[in-house]
Short mmCIF file of C-alpha atoms and ligand atoms in Angstrom, two decimals:
data_model
loop_
_atom_site.label_atom_id
_atom_site.label_comp_id
_atom_site.label_asym_id
_atom_site.label_seq_id
_atom_site.Cartn_x
_atom_site.Cartn_y
_atom_site.Cartn_z
CA UNK A 21 -51.77 -40.41 5.34
CA UNK A 22 -47.93 -40.58 5.29
CA UNK A 23 -47.45 -44.01 7.06
CA UNK A 24 -49.23 -47.42 7.46
CA UNK A 25 -47.74 -49.41 10.20
CA UNK A 26 -48.57 -53.01 9.36
CA UNK A 27 -48.55 -55.59 12.34
CA UNK A 28 -48.92 -59.05 11.50
CA UNK A 29 -50.72 -61.09 14.45
CA UNK A 30 -51.02 -64.75 15.02
CA UNK A 31 -52.57 -65.45 18.59
CA UNK A 32 -50.82 -62.11 20.22
CA UNK A 33 -53.77 -61.16 22.49
CA UNK A 34 -51.51 -60.64 25.29
CA UNK A 35 -49.50 -57.93 23.42
CA UNK A 36 -52.15 -55.77 21.69
CA UNK A 37 -52.98 -53.40 24.39
CA UNK A 38 -49.43 -52.65 25.01
CA UNK A 39 -48.40 -52.42 21.58
CA UNK A 40 -50.98 -49.87 20.66
CA UNK A 41 -50.41 -47.82 23.67
CA UNK A 42 -47.02 -47.48 23.03
CA UNK A 43 -47.31 -46.82 19.28
CA UNK A 44 -49.68 -44.00 19.94
CA UNK A 45 -47.53 -42.53 22.05
CA UNK A 46 -44.29 -42.78 20.08
CA UNK A 47 -46.01 -41.58 16.72
CA UNK A 48 -47.61 -38.72 18.39
CA UNK A 49 -48.28 -35.78 15.88
CA UNK A 50 -47.53 -37.86 12.85
CA UNK A 51 -49.95 -38.79 10.17
CA UNK A 52 -49.84 -42.42 10.71
CA UNK A 53 -52.31 -45.49 10.84
CA UNK A 54 -51.97 -48.82 12.37
CA UNK A 55 -53.47 -52.15 10.53
CA UNK A 56 -53.41 -55.46 11.99
CA UNK A 57 -53.25 -58.43 9.40
CA UNK A 58 -54.49 -61.08 12.08
CA UNK A 59 -54.67 -64.97 11.29
CA UNK A 60 -55.32 -65.88 14.92
CA UNK A 61 -57.38 -68.73 15.98
CA UNK A 62 -57.90 -67.14 19.55
CA UNK A 63 -59.48 -63.99 20.71
CA UNK A 64 -56.86 -61.55 19.02
CA UNK A 65 -59.32 -59.96 16.95
CA UNK A 66 -61.87 -59.40 19.64
CA UNK A 67 -58.83 -57.62 21.77
CA UNK A 68 -58.00 -55.49 18.81
CA UNK A 69 -61.36 -54.07 18.37
CA UNK A 70 -61.83 -53.34 22.10
CA UNK A 71 -58.27 -51.81 22.34
CA UNK A 72 -58.81 -49.88 18.92
CA UNK A 73 -61.96 -48.21 20.52
CA UNK A 74 -60.05 -46.83 23.47
CA UNK A 75 -57.25 -45.21 21.52
CA UNK A 76 -57.06 -42.01 19.28
CA UNK A 77 -54.60 -43.67 16.90
CA UNK A 78 -56.41 -44.94 13.76
CA UNK A 79 -56.58 -48.80 14.00
CA UNK A 80 -57.92 -51.01 11.45
CA UNK A 81 -58.21 -54.86 11.44
CA UNK A 82 -57.83 -57.22 8.56
CA UNK A 83 -58.85 -60.58 9.79
CA UNK A 84 -58.01 -63.35 7.42
CA UNK A 85 -60.35 -66.29 7.83
CA UNK A 86 -58.36 -68.39 5.23
CA UNK A 87 -54.89 -67.04 5.71
CA UNK A 88 -52.46 -67.65 2.70
CA UNK A 89 -48.93 -67.55 2.73
CA UNK A 90 -48.63 -67.07 6.71
CA UNK A 91 -46.73 -64.15 7.69
CA UNK A 92 -45.38 -62.88 4.49
CA UNK A 93 -48.80 -63.30 3.09
CA UNK A 94 -49.84 -61.08 5.90
CA UNK A 95 -47.54 -58.57 5.35
CA UNK A 96 -48.35 -58.33 1.65
CA UNK A 97 -52.13 -58.06 2.42
CA UNK A 98 -51.41 -55.24 4.66
CA UNK A 99 -49.37 -53.43 1.45
CA UNK A 100 -52.53 -53.77 -0.37
CA UNK A 101 -54.66 -52.30 2.11
CA UNK A 102 -52.67 -49.57 3.24
CA UNK A 103 -53.77 -45.96 2.85
CA UNK A 104 -49.81 -44.46 3.48
CA UNK A 105 -47.38 -43.39 1.15
CA UNK A 106 -44.90 -45.76 3.18
CA UNK A 107 -45.85 -48.87 4.84
CA UNK A 108 -43.73 -49.89 7.98
CA UNK A 109 -43.73 -53.46 8.88
CA UNK A 110 -43.52 -54.46 12.61
CA UNK A 111 -43.94 -57.67 14.96
CA UNK A 112 -46.94 -57.76 17.11
CA UNK A 113 -45.19 -59.32 20.17
CA UNK A 114 -43.24 -55.93 21.00
CA UNK A 115 -39.87 -57.55 20.02
CA UNK A 116 -39.82 -54.36 17.83
CA UNK A 117 -40.17 -51.61 20.52
CA UNK A 118 -42.41 -49.36 19.31
CA UNK A 119 -40.27 -46.20 20.49
CA UNK A 120 -37.91 -47.05 17.61
CA UNK A 121 -40.93 -45.81 15.13
CA UNK A 122 -39.89 -42.01 15.04
CA UNK A 123 -36.49 -42.83 14.03
CA UNK A 124 -37.68 -45.21 11.24
CA UNK A 125 -40.52 -42.87 10.00
CA UNK A 126 -38.62 -39.50 10.13
CA UNK A 127 -35.47 -40.89 8.06
CA UNK A 128 -38.27 -42.56 5.58
CA UNK A 129 -40.15 -39.34 5.23
CA UNK A 130 -37.01 -37.05 5.38
CA UNK A 131 -34.73 -38.77 2.83
CA UNK A 132 -34.52 -39.92 -0.64
CA UNK A 133 -34.37 -43.89 -0.01
CA UNK A 134 -37.41 -46.05 -1.02
CA UNK A 135 -36.55 -48.38 1.65
CA UNK A 136 -35.51 -47.86 5.39
CA UNK A 137 -34.50 -50.87 7.48
CA UNK A 138 -33.80 -51.44 11.07
CA UNK A 139 -30.66 -53.18 11.42
CA UNK A 140 -29.69 -55.27 14.63
CA UNK A 141 -26.02 -55.26 13.42
CA UNK A 142 -25.43 -51.60 13.38
CA UNK A 143 -23.83 -49.69 15.88
CA UNK A 144 -26.50 -48.75 18.38
CA UNK A 145 -28.76 -51.80 17.41
CA UNK A 146 -28.88 -55.21 19.18
CA UNK A 147 -30.12 -58.60 18.68
CA UNK A 148 -30.25 -59.38 22.30
CA UNK A 149 -34.30 -60.92 22.04
CA UNK A 150 -32.89 -63.74 19.80
CA UNK A 151 -34.24 -66.51 21.78
CA UNK A 152 -31.50 -69.37 21.63
CA UNK A 153 -28.29 -70.00 20.06
CA UNK A 154 -29.63 -71.67 17.19
CA UNK A 155 -31.50 -68.68 16.03
CA UNK A 156 -28.39 -66.38 16.72
CA UNK A 157 -26.39 -68.88 14.46
CA UNK A 158 -28.93 -69.34 11.54
CA UNK A 159 -29.71 -65.52 11.52
CA UNK A 160 -25.82 -64.44 10.97
CA UNK A 161 -25.47 -67.59 8.69
CA UNK A 162 -28.29 -66.73 6.48
CA UNK A 163 -27.23 -62.95 6.57
CA UNK A 164 -23.74 -63.74 5.40
CA UNK A 165 -25.16 -66.26 2.69
CA UNK A 166 -27.86 -64.03 1.25
CA UNK A 167 -25.11 -61.22 1.11
CA UNK A 168 -23.13 -63.46 -0.70
CA UNK A 169 -25.35 -64.39 -3.28
CA UNK A 170 -26.93 -60.98 -4.00
CA UNK A 171 -23.88 -58.64 -3.66
CA UNK A 172 -25.41 -55.88 -5.33
CA UNK A 173 -28.82 -55.97 -4.27
CA UNK A 174 -27.81 -56.25 -0.48
CA UNK A 175 -24.93 -53.87 -0.90
CA UNK A 176 -26.38 -51.41 1.58
CA UNK A 177 -27.95 -54.08 4.00
CA UNK A 178 -26.32 -55.20 7.07
CA UNK A 179 -29.39 -57.12 8.19
CA UNK A 180 -31.65 -58.29 5.29
CA UNK A 181 -33.30 -60.79 7.72
CA UNK A 182 -34.89 -57.85 9.84
CA UNK A 183 -38.79 -57.88 10.09
CA UNK A 184 -38.56 -54.00 11.14
CA UNK A 185 -38.48 -51.83 8.01
CA UNK A 186 -40.58 -49.14 6.15
CA UNK A 187 -40.93 -49.10 2.17
CA UNK A 188 -42.34 -46.75 -0.19
CA UNK A 189 -45.51 -48.45 -1.60
CA UNK A 190 -45.04 -47.00 -4.94
CA UNK A 191 -41.42 -48.47 -5.34
CA UNK A 192 -42.71 -52.17 -4.96
CA UNK A 193 -44.62 -54.23 -7.30
CA UNK A 194 -46.97 -56.37 -5.33
CA UNK A 195 -47.36 -58.96 -7.82
CA UNK A 196 -43.68 -59.61 -8.09
CA UNK A 197 -43.59 -60.40 -4.47
CA UNK A 198 -43.63 -63.96 -3.49
CA UNK A 199 -42.97 -64.45 0.12
CA UNK A 200 -42.63 -68.11 1.55
CA UNK A 201 -41.86 -67.60 5.17
CA UNK A 202 -40.88 -65.13 7.60
CA UNK A 203 -38.26 -63.14 5.46
CA UNK A 204 -40.55 -60.43 3.58
CA UNK A 205 -37.59 -57.84 3.53
CA UNK A 206 -35.34 -60.42 2.07
CA UNK A 207 -38.10 -60.70 -0.92
CA UNK A 208 -38.78 -57.03 -1.42
CA UNK A 209 -34.61 -56.31 -1.46
CA UNK A 210 -33.97 -59.23 -3.92
CA UNK A 211 -36.88 -58.64 -6.43
CA UNK A 212 -35.59 -55.25 -7.53
CA UNK A 213 -32.65 -52.96 -6.70
CA UNK A 214 -33.78 -50.77 -3.97
CA UNK A 215 -32.48 -47.61 -2.51
CA UNK A 216 -31.73 -48.54 1.12
CA UNK A 217 -30.92 -46.69 4.11
CA UNK A 218 -30.48 -48.39 7.51
CA UNK A 219 -31.30 -47.14 11.19
CA UNK A 220 -30.08 -49.14 14.24
CA UNK A 221 -32.71 -51.36 15.87
CA UNK A 222 -33.31 -53.31 18.93
CA UNK A 223 -34.70 -56.95 18.60
CA UNK A 224 -36.26 -57.26 22.49
CA UNK A 225 -37.26 -60.34 24.06
CA UNK A 226 -41.08 -61.14 23.18
CA UNK A 227 -43.77 -59.82 25.27
CA UNK A 228 -46.46 -62.25 26.29
CA UNK A 229 -47.04 -65.61 24.42
CA UNK A 230 -44.99 -67.78 22.00
CA UNK A 231 -42.87 -67.42 18.81
CA UNK A 232 -44.65 -69.07 16.03
CA UNK A 233 -41.28 -69.58 14.04
CA UNK A 234 -40.31 -73.20 14.00
CA UNK A 235 -37.88 -75.22 12.04
CA UNK A 236 -39.97 -75.15 8.76
CA UNK A 237 -39.13 -71.69 8.29
CA UNK A 238 -35.60 -72.75 7.57
CA UNK A 239 -36.85 -74.81 4.69
CA UNK A 240 -39.02 -72.11 3.63
CA UNK A 241 -36.22 -69.59 3.73
CA UNK A 242 -33.88 -72.14 1.92
CA UNK A 243 -36.48 -72.18 -0.88
CA UNK A 244 -37.06 -68.67 -0.94
CA UNK A 245 -33.32 -67.87 -1.52
CA UNK A 246 -33.09 -70.82 -4.47
CA UNK A 247 -36.00 -69.14 -6.12
CA UNK A 248 -34.67 -65.70 -5.75
CA UNK A 249 -31.48 -66.74 -7.07
CA UNK A 250 -32.00 -69.00 -9.89
CA UNK A 251 -34.92 -66.78 -10.96
CA UNK A 252 -36.20 -68.01 -14.66
CA UNK A 253 -33.66 -70.58 -15.17
CA UNK A 254 -36.14 -73.41 -15.04
CA UNK A 255 -38.36 -71.58 -17.45
CA UNK A 256 -35.38 -70.67 -19.93
CA UNK A 257 -34.22 -74.33 -19.45
CA UNK A 258 -37.60 -75.83 -20.38
CA UNK A 259 -37.93 -73.70 -23.44
CA UNK A 260 -34.45 -74.76 -24.69
CA UNK A 261 -35.30 -78.39 -24.10
CA UNK A 262 -38.65 -78.05 -26.15
CA UNK A 263 -36.56 -76.34 -28.85
CA UNK A 264 -34.12 -79.17 -29.16
CA UNK A 265 -36.86 -81.79 -29.48
CA UNK A 266 -38.70 -79.57 -31.96
CA UNK A 267 -35.34 -79.11 -33.91
CA UNK A 268 -35.05 -83.12 -34.08
CA UNK A 269 -38.72 -83.53 -35.13
CA UNK A 270 -38.69 -80.71 -37.76
CA UNK A 271 -35.54 -82.25 -39.13
CA UNK A 272 -36.82 -85.79 -39.25
CA UNK A 273 -39.95 -84.59 -40.90
CA UNK A 274 -38.06 -82.91 -43.67
CA UNK A 275 -35.75 -85.79 -44.22
CA UNK A 276 -39.05 -87.93 -44.67
CA UNK A 277 -40.20 -85.74 -47.05
CA UNK A 278 -36.62 -86.16 -49.34
CA UNK A 279 -34.79 -83.04 -48.10
CA UNK A 280 -31.12 -83.60 -47.82
CA UNK A 281 -29.92 -83.71 -43.88
CA UNK A 282 -27.79 -80.70 -43.98
CA UNK A 283 -30.74 -78.51 -45.47
CA UNK A 284 -32.95 -80.11 -43.11
CA UNK A 285 -30.52 -79.40 -40.11
CA UNK A 286 -30.29 -75.55 -41.25
CA UNK A 287 -34.05 -75.19 -41.82
CA UNK A 288 -34.62 -76.88 -38.35
CA UNK A 289 -32.09 -74.75 -36.66
CA UNK A 290 -33.37 -71.40 -38.22
CA UNK A 291 -37.02 -72.40 -37.02
CA UNK A 292 -35.89 -73.47 -33.66
CA UNK A 293 -33.95 -70.35 -32.96
CA UNK A 294 -37.21 -68.04 -33.90
CA UNK A 295 -39.50 -70.28 -31.89
CA UNK A 296 -37.25 -70.21 -28.94
CA UNK A 297 -37.29 -66.39 -29.28
CA UNK A 298 -40.83 -65.94 -29.49
CA UNK A 299 -41.66 -68.48 -26.31
CA UNK A 300 -39.00 -66.24 -24.46
CA UNK A 301 -40.73 -63.05 -25.60
CA UNK A 302 -44.22 -64.25 -25.10
CA UNK A 303 -44.00 -66.32 -21.92
CA UNK A 304 -40.51 -66.06 -20.06
CA UNK A 305 -39.48 -62.37 -20.30
CA UNK A 306 -42.88 -60.74 -21.24
CA UNK A 307 -42.79 -58.33 -18.14
CA UNK A 308 -39.20 -57.05 -19.00
CA UNK A 309 -39.96 -56.51 -22.77
CA UNK A 310 -41.00 -52.84 -22.14
CA UNK A 311 -37.86 -51.68 -20.25
CA UNK A 312 -35.44 -53.52 -22.41
CA UNK A 313 -33.76 -52.92 -25.56
CA UNK A 314 -35.91 -53.01 -28.99
CA UNK A 315 -37.47 -55.92 -30.57
CA UNK A 316 -35.14 -56.39 -33.39
CA UNK A 317 -32.23 -55.81 -31.17
CA UNK A 318 -33.23 -58.26 -28.71
CA UNK A 319 -33.69 -60.71 -31.44
CA UNK A 320 -30.35 -59.90 -32.87
CA UNK A 321 -28.51 -60.22 -29.66
CA UNK A 322 -30.26 -63.57 -28.68
CA UNK A 323 -29.83 -65.36 -31.93
CA UNK A 324 -26.43 -63.82 -32.35
CA UNK A 325 -25.41 -64.95 -28.99
CA UNK A 326 -26.89 -68.52 -29.80
CA UNK A 327 -24.77 -68.80 -32.79
CA UNK A 328 -21.79 -67.82 -31.33
CA UNK A 329 -22.02 -70.18 -28.47
CA UNK A 330 -22.78 -73.07 -30.76
CA UNK A 331 -19.58 -72.36 -32.82
CA UNK A 332 -17.25 -71.65 -29.92
CA UNK A 333 -18.75 -74.93 -28.14
CA UNK A 334 -18.01 -76.84 -31.16
CA UNK A 335 -14.59 -75.58 -31.57
CA UNK A 336 -13.68 -76.35 -27.66
CA UNK A 337 -15.30 -79.57 -27.99
CA UNK A 338 -12.81 -80.37 -31.01
CA UNK A 339 -9.87 -78.86 -29.15
CA UNK A 340 -10.87 -80.93 -25.88
CA UNK A 341 -11.41 -84.08 -27.80
CA UNK A 342 -8.18 -83.64 -29.62
CA UNK A 343 -5.84 -82.32 -26.83
CA UNK A 344 -7.22 -84.43 -23.86
CA UNK A 345 -8.27 -87.95 -22.79
CA UNK A 346 -11.89 -86.80 -22.10
CA UNK A 347 -14.27 -88.67 -23.98
CA UNK A 348 -16.39 -86.74 -26.60
CA UNK A 349 -19.84 -87.38 -25.04
CA UNK A 350 -18.47 -86.32 -21.59
CA UNK A 351 -16.95 -83.23 -22.88
CA UNK A 352 -19.96 -82.04 -25.00
CA UNK A 353 -22.25 -82.93 -21.61
CA UNK A 354 -20.28 -80.68 -19.83
CA UNK A 355 -19.82 -77.61 -22.51
CA UNK A 356 -23.67 -78.10 -23.20
CA UNK A 357 -24.18 -77.07 -19.41
CA UNK A 358 -21.60 -74.62 -19.62
CA UNK A 359 -23.15 -73.07 -22.67
CA UNK A 360 -26.53 -73.01 -21.16
CA UNK A 361 -25.51 -71.07 -18.09
CA UNK A 362 -23.68 -68.51 -20.40
CA UNK A 363 -26.79 -68.30 -22.51
CA UNK A 364 -29.08 -67.68 -19.31
CA UNK A 365 -26.68 -65.18 -18.15
CA UNK A 366 -26.44 -63.33 -21.36
CA UNK A 367 -30.35 -62.96 -21.76
CA UNK A 368 -30.45 -61.76 -18.07
CA UNK A 369 -27.70 -59.31 -18.27
CA UNK A 370 -27.92 -58.16 -21.79
CA UNK A 371 -30.87 -59.27 -23.86
CA UNK A 372 -33.69 -58.14 -21.31
CA UNK A 373 -31.43 -55.62 -19.23
CA UNK A 374 -33.68 -52.85 -18.23
CA UNK A 375 -32.37 -49.83 -19.74
CA UNK A 376 -34.36 -47.26 -18.57
CA UNK A 377 -34.15 -47.89 -14.68
CA UNK A 378 -30.47 -48.36 -14.68
CA UNK A 379 -28.15 -46.15 -12.65
CA UNK A 380 -24.84 -47.36 -13.54
CA UNK A 381 -23.08 -46.12 -10.64
CA UNK A 382 -25.09 -48.60 -8.63
CA UNK A 383 -24.00 -51.66 -10.39
CA UNK A 384 -20.47 -51.97 -9.81
CA UNK A 385 -20.05 -55.74 -8.78
CA UNK A 386 -20.73 -58.54 -10.85
CA UNK A 387 -22.89 -61.64 -10.29
CA UNK A 388 -26.29 -60.41 -10.23
CA UNK A 389 -29.18 -59.22 -12.93
CA UNK A 390 -30.14 -55.66 -12.73
CA UNK A 391 -33.68 -56.48 -11.70
CA UNK A 392 -34.64 -59.76 -13.07
CA UNK A 393 -34.08 -62.28 -10.56
CA UNK A 394 -37.47 -62.95 -11.89
CA UNK A 395 -40.98 -63.85 -10.76
CA UNK A 396 -42.42 -66.86 -11.89
N1 LIG B 418 -50.92 -62.78 10.51
C1 LIG B 418 -49.79 -63.59 10.87
N2 LIG B 418 -49.09 -63.19 11.84
C2 LIG B 418 -48.13 -64.31 11.88
C3 LIG B 418 -47.92 -65.59 11.37
N3 LIG B 418 -46.87 -66.06 12.19
C4 LIG B 418 -46.34 -65.26 12.84
N4 LIG B 418 -47.17 -64.23 13.04
C5 LIG B 418 -46.65 -62.82 13.43
O1 LIG B 418 -45.33 -62.36 12.96
C6 LIG B 418 -44.69 -61.80 14.15
C7 LIG B 418 -43.38 -62.67 14.35
O2 LIG B 418 -43.47 -63.76 14.78
P1 LIG B 418 -42.93 -64.43 15.63
O3 LIG B 418 -43.90 -65.72 16.04
O4 LIG B 418 -42.64 -63.65 17.06
O5 LIG B 418 -41.52 -64.99 15.05
P2 LIG B 418 -40.16 -64.56 15.77
O6 LIG B 418 -39.91 -63.31 16.35
O7 LIG B 418 -39.21 -64.90 14.62
O8 LIG B 418 -39.82 -65.74 16.90
C8 LIG B 418 -45.60 -61.87 15.38
O9 LIG B 418 -46.24 -60.50 15.52
C9 LIG B 418 -46.44 -62.86 14.90
O10 LIG B 418 -47.83 -62.79 15.65
C10 LIG B 418 -48.88 -65.88 10.42
O11 LIG B 418 -48.91 -67.06 10.06
N5 LIG B 418 -49.80 -64.98 10.31
MG1 LIG B 419 -41.22 -62.42 17.52
#
């Protein structure tokens, strides 16, 4: 099987017959199966079974009695059950005319990219089917915003909000994907660097029935973008915070046992540095260890940067307090935040940089991690 076409459906009984007929005609002669991942509360599953029986195209139905993660979760489920080397995702409401399938599939099978996306914004594409001005605005706004936030990963994408695309299933890690709403393509594009080719796509008006998109999707998309962008930062902050508390406790314990405060501070510092590193290794970056530099090198880079950051920060604090009217506590607060962000960036981009998979030519702009925008 070359291609599994995944069609998520939620109460789309009016469109199933036409969708299967037009798809069968369009993909004629290709090794393709169609999988409906259905969360309907109406008779859509029944209709799918009847329609499937009347067609030559292999059609399978996955009905989720207890749907998780809505549309995005349905597409993930489709990826899991797919027999194809490639998965194509297409809406079930005929907004993606099935006649676009040959172009998408042949580009996928004939090229070297691992993701082929239909773009409404390429010459020859069209977004005429966006139902109202608000949708048009939100689509353009979120496209601009995400391209700004992920310049490298979305470098070759003009339409990361598209719902019509093909992806090579061996190029994605299903456990890494955490779709929150409708924008599963964005999730795939931002989790790791994909090799993207686009083809023009038309977004037609809906067939029968009503859109299931609502204002909640804006909130979900916002959360998705935040999660994709900040990645492991909350975990990194938590480890740093626990380390600081541990540092104080160790110091207090040593001093209570009669150790001088400087010796106590040094011992507490060393223990904390090692403890933080082990926590990072075991918990936060365990999935990136294998592809990164060697253990001793990670430790040397991590501890070295932390020591350097502390020294530079203290020196800058001295400069700021001596030369400006800024209060020392305020200055230290701001410097601690800056230091934290630098440490985080350094761990993402250097300490746990994925060496093997990096093709230098692809990473010519700044502001992103190689592939570690990170799952939780
Ligand atoms: N399985 C599943 N499909 C869904 C869900 N929500 C929407 N869909 C399907 O996803 C596709 C796109 O949804 P649609 O309502 O047309 O959204 P719009 O095109 O953004 O207005 C359609 O085929 C829907 O039936 C869901 O929660 N579960
Ligand atoms: Mg639709």
